[in-house]
Amino acid sequence: MHVLVTGGAGFIGSHLVAYHLEQGDRVSVVDNLSTGSLHNIEPFLANPAFQFYQADILVWDRLKEVVSQAERIYHMAAIVGVKKVLEDPRAVMATNIAAMERVFRAVAEVRPDAQVIIASSSEVYGFNTRSGFSESDEIVLRSGARLRWCYAVTKLADEFLAYSFMYKSGIRVVIARIFNTIGPRQSGKYGMVVPTFVHQAVNNLPLTIYGDGLQTRSFCDVRDTVVALAILASSPAANGEIVNVGNDQEISILDLAMLVSTRAGSSSPLEFLSYKEAYGMEIDEITHRRPILDKLHELTGFEAKWLLPETLDNLIALERGLERA
Ligand code: UDP
């Protein structure tokens, strides 16, 4: 099979590439390296089954040609990370919506039989105060004054773009609402908590906890995430469906800090920062985020294999240079 991964030099994208190359597929990647990095795909560059195009989907003149070769397309290209979103909300709006539209137009024109999987996000559940989020839940967003939500709005727009192209052009699309994902090659640069804590703990730096640390998240190892995405892509029943993808082991950020510290044998102190200190502005925190995974299980039978302590041990060893990503 020939697979195209947009954003394939990014964190989840590069793991999708590794997964499909291991399956014996041919894989093409288009990435402008704005948040992705060449380092993430370096191990694949010499592989004849792998093709990398450094290009911006918004203007790239070879998009149709490359789309026309692909039987399966993962559209992962997006600007992500709360810090990054707050830094440049204009780029988020343009990249996350317009790029998706351009990919869909190309699919409709030159490869309408391709199987498309798009990366939506748990962020679309917004200010939902339920203890677990299910695909049919109402969406609760705040008004434009809080820029954090612009990312959720782009991902919702992407979901509706997908439905528009499904109805008008008959394209097959699965919409994956991806929850907090962790693993090798994730950068802490854009604010993600696990790579940040791992770096801090290994280097005996203060562990920076935002707010009171009682907010919770559920972390899924990326090596599980990509398997779930690939099974969804090959499940005809998933077409036209919105599906949560993640792991439902929930942990508070304070407990996470202590777990990382213990596993790393670290002497790092805990440092509590207000959201204003952390992000340079007030943000609406999402106090609890846990996926309800019944639909994913029903459609795919998928069960996550990685437990949080195992992933943390792996990341700590990588941070120390004891293992290779
Ligand atoms: N967080 C933290 N310290 C950090 C980075 C993040 O306490 O150094 C918190 C953040 O406020 C949020 C949680 O960890 O409550 C997860 O943050 P992340 O940016 O990884 O993901 P998201 O907010 O999108 O779930």
PDB file of N, CA, C and O and ligand atoms in Angstrom, residues 81-83 122-123 148 180 186 190-197 200 207-211 213 215-217 219 253-254 256 273 275 278-279 283 285-287 289, ligand 1:
ATOM      1  N   GLY A  81      -0.155  22.477  20.324  1.00  0.00           N
ATOM      2  CA  GLY A  81       0.534  22.867  21.567  1.00  0.00           C
ATOM      3  C   GLY A  81      -0.020  24.187  22.066  1.00  0.00           C
ATOM      4  O   GLY A  81      -0.023  25.173  21.327  1.00  0.00           O
ATOM      5  N   VAL A  82      -0.469  24.197  23.330  1.00  0.00           N
ATOM      6  CA  VAL A  82      -1.131  25.399  23.854  1.00  0.00           C
ATOM      7  C   VAL A  82      -0.205  26.619  23.726  1.00  0.00           C
ATOM      8  O   VAL A  82      -0.614  27.696  23.291  1.00  0.00           O
ATOM      9  N   LYS A  83       1.082  26.451  24.059  1.00  0.00           N
ATOM     10  CA  LYS A  83       2.004  27.599  24.003  1.00  0.00           C
ATOM     11  C   LYS A  83       2.135  28.118  22.583  1.00  0.00           C
ATOM     12  O   LYS A  83       2.114  29.315  22.329  1.00  0.00           O
ATOM     13  N   SER A 122      -8.904  16.140  21.167  1.00  0.00           N
ATOM     14  CA  SER A 122      -9.749  16.185  22.368  1.00  0.00           C
ATOM     15  C   SER A 122     -10.042  17.626  22.761  1.00  0.00           C
ATOM     16  O   SER A 122     -10.967  17.884  23.520  1.00  0.00           O
ATOM     17  N   GLU A 123      -9.246  18.548  22.261  1.00  0.00           N
ATOM     18  CA  GLU A 123      -9.459  19.968  22.576  1.00  0.00           C
ATOM     19  C   GLU A 123     -10.847  20.439  22.115  1.00  0.00           C
ATOM     20  O   GLU A 123     -11.393  21.381  22.658  1.00  0.00           O
ATOM     21  N   ARG A 148      -7.008  30.464  23.551  1.00  0.00           N
ATOM     22  CA  ARG A 148      -6.783  29.015  23.586  1.00  0.00           C
ATOM     23  C   ARG A 148      -7.752  28.272  22.662  1.00  0.00           C
ATOM     24  O   ARG A 148      -7.387  27.306  22.018  1.00  0.00           O
ATOM     25  N   ASN A 180      -4.365  13.343  24.734  1.00  0.00           N
ATOM     26  CA  ASN A 180      -2.952  13.592  25.060  1.00  0.00           C
ATOM     27  C   ASN A 180      -2.087  12.382  24.708  1.00  0.00           C
ATOM     28  O   ASN A 180      -2.334  11.270  25.201  1.00  0.00           O
ATOM     29  N   GLN A 186       8.694  13.496  21.118  1.00  0.00           N
ATOM     30  CA  GLN A 186       7.797  14.629  21.398  1.00  0.00           C
ATOM     31  C   GLN A 186       8.637  15.757  21.990  1.00  0.00           C
ATOM     32  O   GLN A 186       9.425  15.543  22.896  1.00  0.00           O
ATOM     33  N   TYR A 190       6.802  23.271  22.912  1.00  0.00           N
ATOM     34  CA  TYR A 190       5.526  23.972  22.754  1.00  0.00           C
ATOM     35  C   TYR A 190       4.622  23.758  23.963  1.00  0.00           C
ATOM     36  O   TYR A 190       3.411  23.910  23.880  1.00  0.00           O
ATOM     37  N   GLY A 191       5.225  23.356  25.075  1.00  0.00           N
ATOM     38  CA  GLY A 191       4.505  23.341  26.334  1.00  0.00           C
ATOM     39  C   GLY A 191       4.023  21.972  26.790  1.00  0.00           C
ATOM     40  O   GLY A 191       3.426  21.873  27.851  1.00  0.00           O
ATOM     41  N   MET A 192       4.244  20.913  26.026  1.00  0.00           N
ATOM     42  CA  MET A 192       3.697  19.620  26.438  1.00  0.00           C
ATOM     43  C   MET A 192       4.321  19.166  27.763  1.00  0.00           C
ATOM     44  O   MET A 192       5.520  19.225  27.968  1.00  0.00           O
ATOM     45  N   VAL A 193       3.435  18.657  28.627  1.00  0.00           N
ATOM     46  CA  VAL A 193       3.863  18.456  30.008  1.00  0.00           C
ATOM     47  C   VAL A 193       4.837  17.289  30.192  1.00  0.00           C
ATOM     48  O   VAL A 193       5.802  17.405  30.959  1.00  0.00           O
ATOM     49  N   VAL A 194       4.620  16.164  29.529  1.00  0.00           N
ATOM     50  CA  VAL A 194       5.464  15.001  29.839  1.00  0.00           C
ATOM     51  C   VAL A 194       6.930  15.205  29.414  1.00  0.00           C
ATOM     52  O   VAL A 194       7.835  15.018  30.238  1.00  0.00           O
ATOM     53  N   PRO A 195       7.203  15.621  28.168  1.00  0.00           N
ATOM     54  CA  PRO A 195       8.611  15.858  27.853  1.00  0.00           C
ATOM     55  C   PRO A 195       9.236  16.946  28.733  1.00  0.00           C
ATOM     56  O   PRO A 195      10.427  16.881  29.062  1.00  0.00           O
ATOM     57  N   THR A 196       8.415  17.908  29.144  1.00  0.00           N
ATOM     58  CA  THR A 196       8.934  18.972  30.017  1.00  0.00           C
ATOM     59  C   THR A 196       9.334  18.390  31.376  1.00  0.00           C
ATOM     60  O   THR A 196      10.458  18.612  31.852  1.00  0.00           O
ATOM     61  N   PHE A 197       8.455  17.607  31.986  1.00  0.00           N
ATOM     62  CA  PHE A 197       8.768  17.022  33.301  1.00  0.00           C
ATOM     63  C   PHE A 197       9.949  16.057  33.209  1.00  0.00           C
ATOM     64  O   PHE A 197      10.798  16.012  34.094  1.00  0.00           O
ATOM     65  N   GLN A 200      13.087  18.046  33.020  1.00  0.00           N
ATOM     66  CA  GLN A 200      13.369  18.696  34.302  1.00  0.00           C
ATOM     67  C   GLN A 200      13.845  17.678  35.335  1.00  0.00           C
ATOM     68  O   GLN A 200      14.829  17.913  36.052  1.00  0.00           O
ATOM     69  N   LEU A 207      10.332  20.973  38.860  1.00  0.00           N
ATOM     70  CA  LEU A 207       9.222  20.496  38.017  1.00  0.00           C
ATOM     71  C   LEU A 207       8.139  21.580  38.047  1.00  0.00           C
ATOM     72  O   LEU A 207       7.598  21.882  39.116  1.00  0.00           O
ATOM     73  N   THR A 208       7.841  22.154  36.895  1.00  0.00           N
ATOM     74  CA  THR A 208       6.942  23.311  36.828  1.00  0.00           C
ATOM     75  C   THR A 208       5.490  22.864  36.720  1.00  0.00           C
ATOM     76  O   THR A 208       5.047  22.383  35.671  1.00  0.00           O
ATOM     77  N   ILE A 209       4.754  23.025  37.808  1.00  0.00           N
ATOM     78  CA  ILE A 209       3.339  22.627  37.814  1.00  0.00           C
ATOM     79  C   ILE A 209       2.488  23.875  37.647  1.00  0.00           C
ATOM     80  O   ILE A 209       2.629  24.832  38.413  1.00  0.00           O
ATOM     81  N   TYR A 210       1.629  23.861  36.643  1.00  0.00           N
ATOM     82  CA  TYR A 210       0.782  25.027  36.385  1.00  0.00           C
ATOM     83  C   TYR A 210      -0.512  24.893  37.181  1.00  0.00           C
ATOM     84  O   TYR A 210      -1.138  23.827  37.178  1.00  0.00           O
ATOM     85  N   GLY A 211      -0.907  25.996  37.829  1.00  0.00           N
ATOM     86  CA  GLY A 211      -2.115  25.953  38.655  1.00  0.00           C
ATOM     87  C   GLY A 211      -1.835  25.116  39.902  1.00  0.00           C
ATOM     88  O   GLY A 211      -0.689  25.038  40.366  1.00  0.00           O
ATOM     89  N   GLY A 213      -2.207  21.835  40.107  1.00  0.00           N
ATOM     90  CA  GLY A 213      -1.770  20.469  39.776  1.00  0.00           C
ATOM     91  C   GLY A 213      -2.869  19.433  39.943  1.00  0.00           C
ATOM     92  O   GLY A 213      -2.640  18.239  39.731  1.00  0.00           O
ATOM     93  N   GLN A 215      -5.578  19.346  38.145  1.00  0.00           N
ATOM     94  CA  GLN A 215      -6.163  19.029  36.834  1.00  0.00           C
ATOM     95  C   GLN A 215      -5.648  17.656  36.391  1.00  0.00           C
ATOM     96  O   GLN A 215      -4.529  17.272  36.735  1.00  0.00           O
ATOM     97  N   THR A 216      -6.479  16.942  35.660  1.00  0.00           N
ATOM     98  CA  THR A 216      -6.090  15.580  35.251  1.00  0.00           C
ATOM     99  C   THR A 216      -6.006  15.460  33.727  1.00  0.00           C
ATOM    100  O   THR A 216      -6.674  16.198  32.991  1.00  0.00           O
ATOM    101  N   ARG A 217      -5.187  14.515  33.295  1.00  0.00           N
ATOM    102  CA  ARG A 217      -5.087  14.168  31.880  1.00  0.00           C
ATOM    103  C   ARG A 217      -4.957  12.649  31.783  1.00  0.00           C
ATOM    104  O   ARG A 217      -4.593  11.987  32.766  1.00  0.00           O
ATOM    105  N   PHE A 219      -2.947   9.914  29.415  1.00  0.00           N
ATOM    106  CA  PHE A 219      -1.881   9.913  28.408  1.00  0.00           C
ATOM    107  C   PHE A 219      -1.798   8.578  27.680  1.00  0.00           C
ATOM    108  O   PHE A 219      -1.809   7.516  28.305  1.00  0.00           O
ATOM    109  N   ILE A 253      -1.879  16.173  37.361  1.00  0.00           N
ATOM    110  CA  ILE A 253      -0.561  16.674  36.955  1.00  0.00           C
ATOM    111  C   ILE A 253       0.410  16.637  38.137  1.00  0.00           C
ATOM    112  O   ILE A 253       1.598  16.355  37.968  1.00  0.00           O
ATOM    113  N   LEU A 254      -0.118  16.843  39.339  1.00  0.00           N
ATOM    114  CA  LEU A 254       0.727  16.747  40.537  1.00  0.00           C
ATOM    115  C   LEU A 254       1.239  15.308  40.711  1.00  0.00           C
ATOM    116  O   LEU A 254       2.432  15.074  40.929  1.00  0.00           O
ATOM    117  N   LEU A 256       1.495  13.121  38.393  1.00  0.00           N
ATOM    118  CA  LEU A 256       2.403  12.861  37.267  1.00  0.00           C
ATOM    119  C   LEU A 256       3.807  13.371  37.601  1.00  0.00           C
ATOM    120  O   LEU A 256       4.809  12.677  37.375  1.00  0.00           O
ATOM    121  N   LEU A 273       3.387  27.305  39.366  1.00  0.00           N
ATOM    122  CA  LEU A 273       3.296  28.567  38.622  1.00  0.00           C
ATOM    123  C   LEU A 273       1.833  28.845  38.298  1.00  0.00           C
ATOM    124  O   LEU A 273       1.077  27.921  37.994  1.00  0.00           O
ATOM    125  N   TYR A 275      -1.159  30.248  35.814  1.00  0.00           N
ATOM    126  CA  TYR A 275      -1.270  30.153  34.351  1.00  0.00           C
ATOM    127  C   TYR A 275      -0.724  31.410  33.695  1.00  0.00           C
ATOM    128  O   TYR A 275      -0.120  31.359  32.628  1.00  0.00           O
ATOM    129  N   ALA A 278       2.885  31.012  33.563  1.00  0.00           N
ATOM    130  CA  ALA A 278       3.281  29.936  32.639  1.00  0.00           C
ATOM    131  C   ALA A 278       3.082  30.333  31.183  1.00  0.00           C
ATOM    132  O   ALA A 278       3.939  30.065  30.339  1.00  0.00           O
ATOM    133  N   TYR A 279       1.949  30.931  30.869  1.00  0.00           N
ATOM    134  CA  TYR A 279       1.601  31.172  29.460  1.00  0.00           C
ATOM    135  C   TYR A 279       1.677  32.645  29.067  1.00  0.00           C
ATOM    136  O   TYR A 279       1.416  32.998  27.920  1.00  0.00           O
ATOM    137  N   ILE A 283      -5.460  31.626  30.894  1.00  0.00           N
ATOM    138  CA  ILE A 283      -6.107  30.708  29.951  1.00  0.00           C
ATOM    139  C   ILE A 283      -7.210  29.957  30.678  1.00  0.00           C
ATOM    140  O   ILE A 283      -7.202  29.878  31.904  1.00  0.00           O
ATOM    141  N   GLU A 285      -8.339  26.732  31.847  1.00  0.00           N
ATOM    142  CA  GLU A 285      -7.783  25.380  32.012  1.00  0.00           C
ATOM    143  C   GLU A 285      -8.891  24.340  31.817  1.00  0.00           C
ATOM    144  O   GLU A 285     -10.052  24.575  32.171  1.00  0.00           O
ATOM    145  N   ILE A 286      -8.524  23.219  31.249  1.00  0.00           N
ATOM    146  CA  ILE A 286      -9.455  22.090  31.166  1.00  0.00           C
ATOM    147  C   ILE A 286      -9.130  21.232  32.382  1.00  0.00           C
ATOM    148  O   ILE A 286      -8.023  20.696  32.484  1.00  0.00           O
ATOM    149  N   THR A 287     -10.064  21.156  33.331  1.00  0.00           N
ATOM    150  CA  THR A 287      -9.702  20.546  34.615  1.00  0.00           C
ATOM    151  C   THR A 287      -9.578  19.022  34.531  1.00  0.00           C
ATOM    152  O   THR A 287      -8.734  18.441  35.194  1.00  0.00           O
ATOM    153  N   ARG A 289      -9.660  15.613  31.716  1.00  0.00           N
ATOM    154  CA  ARG A 289      -9.787  15.156  30.324  1.00  0.00           C
ATOM    155  C   ARG A 289      -9.499  13.661  30.254  1.00  0.00           C
ATOM    156  O   ARG A 289      -8.373  13.230  30.484  1.00  0.00           O
TER     157      ARG A 289
HETATM  158  N1  UDP B   1       1.432  21.636  32.532  1.00  0.00           N
HETATM  159  C1  UDP B   1       2.163  21.793  33.685  1.00  0.00           C
HETATM  160  N2  UDP B   1       3.494  22.060  33.581  1.00  0.00           N
HETATM  161  C2  UDP B   1       4.146  22.159  32.390  1.00  0.00           C
HETATM  162  C3  UDP B   1       3.398  21.982  31.200  1.00  0.00           C
HETATM  163  C4  UDP B   1       2.029  21.722  31.296  1.00  0.00           C
HETATM  164  O1  UDP B   1       1.622  21.719  34.808  1.00  0.00           O
HETATM  165  O2  UDP B   1       5.372  22.400  32.389  1.00  0.00           O
HETATM  166  C5  UDP B   1      -0.005  21.290  32.631  1.00  0.00           C
HETATM  167  C6  UDP B   1      -0.954  22.113  31.769  1.00  0.00           C
HETATM  168  O3  UDP B   1      -1.370  23.281  32.444  1.00  0.00           O
HETATM  169  C7  UDP B   1      -2.110  21.135  31.588  1.00  0.00           C
HETATM  170  C8  UDP B   1      -1.420  19.762  31.571  1.00  0.00           C
HETATM  171  O4  UDP B   1      -0.150  19.958  32.168  1.00  0.00           O
HETATM  172  O5  UDP B   1      -2.974  21.166  32.679  1.00  0.00           O
HETATM  173  C9  UDP B   1      -1.237  19.183  30.166  1.00  0.00           C
HETATM  174  O6  UDP B   1      -0.618  20.175  29.392  1.00  0.00           O
HETATM  175  P1  UDP B   1      -0.198  19.945  27.887  1.00  0.00           P
HETATM  176  O7  UDP B   1       0.213  21.284  27.344  1.00  0.00           O
HETATM  177  O8  UDP B   1       0.782  18.817  27.813  1.00  0.00           O
HETATM  178  O9  UDP B   1      -1.518  19.425  27.184  1.00  0.00           O
HETATM  179  P2  UDP B   1      -3.045  19.977  27.165  1.00  0.00           P
HETATM  180  O10 UDP B   1      -3.175  21.191  28.041  1.00  0.00           O
HETATM  181  O11 UDP B   1      -3.304  20.255  25.739  1.00  0.00           O
HETATM  182  O12 UDP B   1      -3.814  18.831  27.700  1.00  0.00           O
END
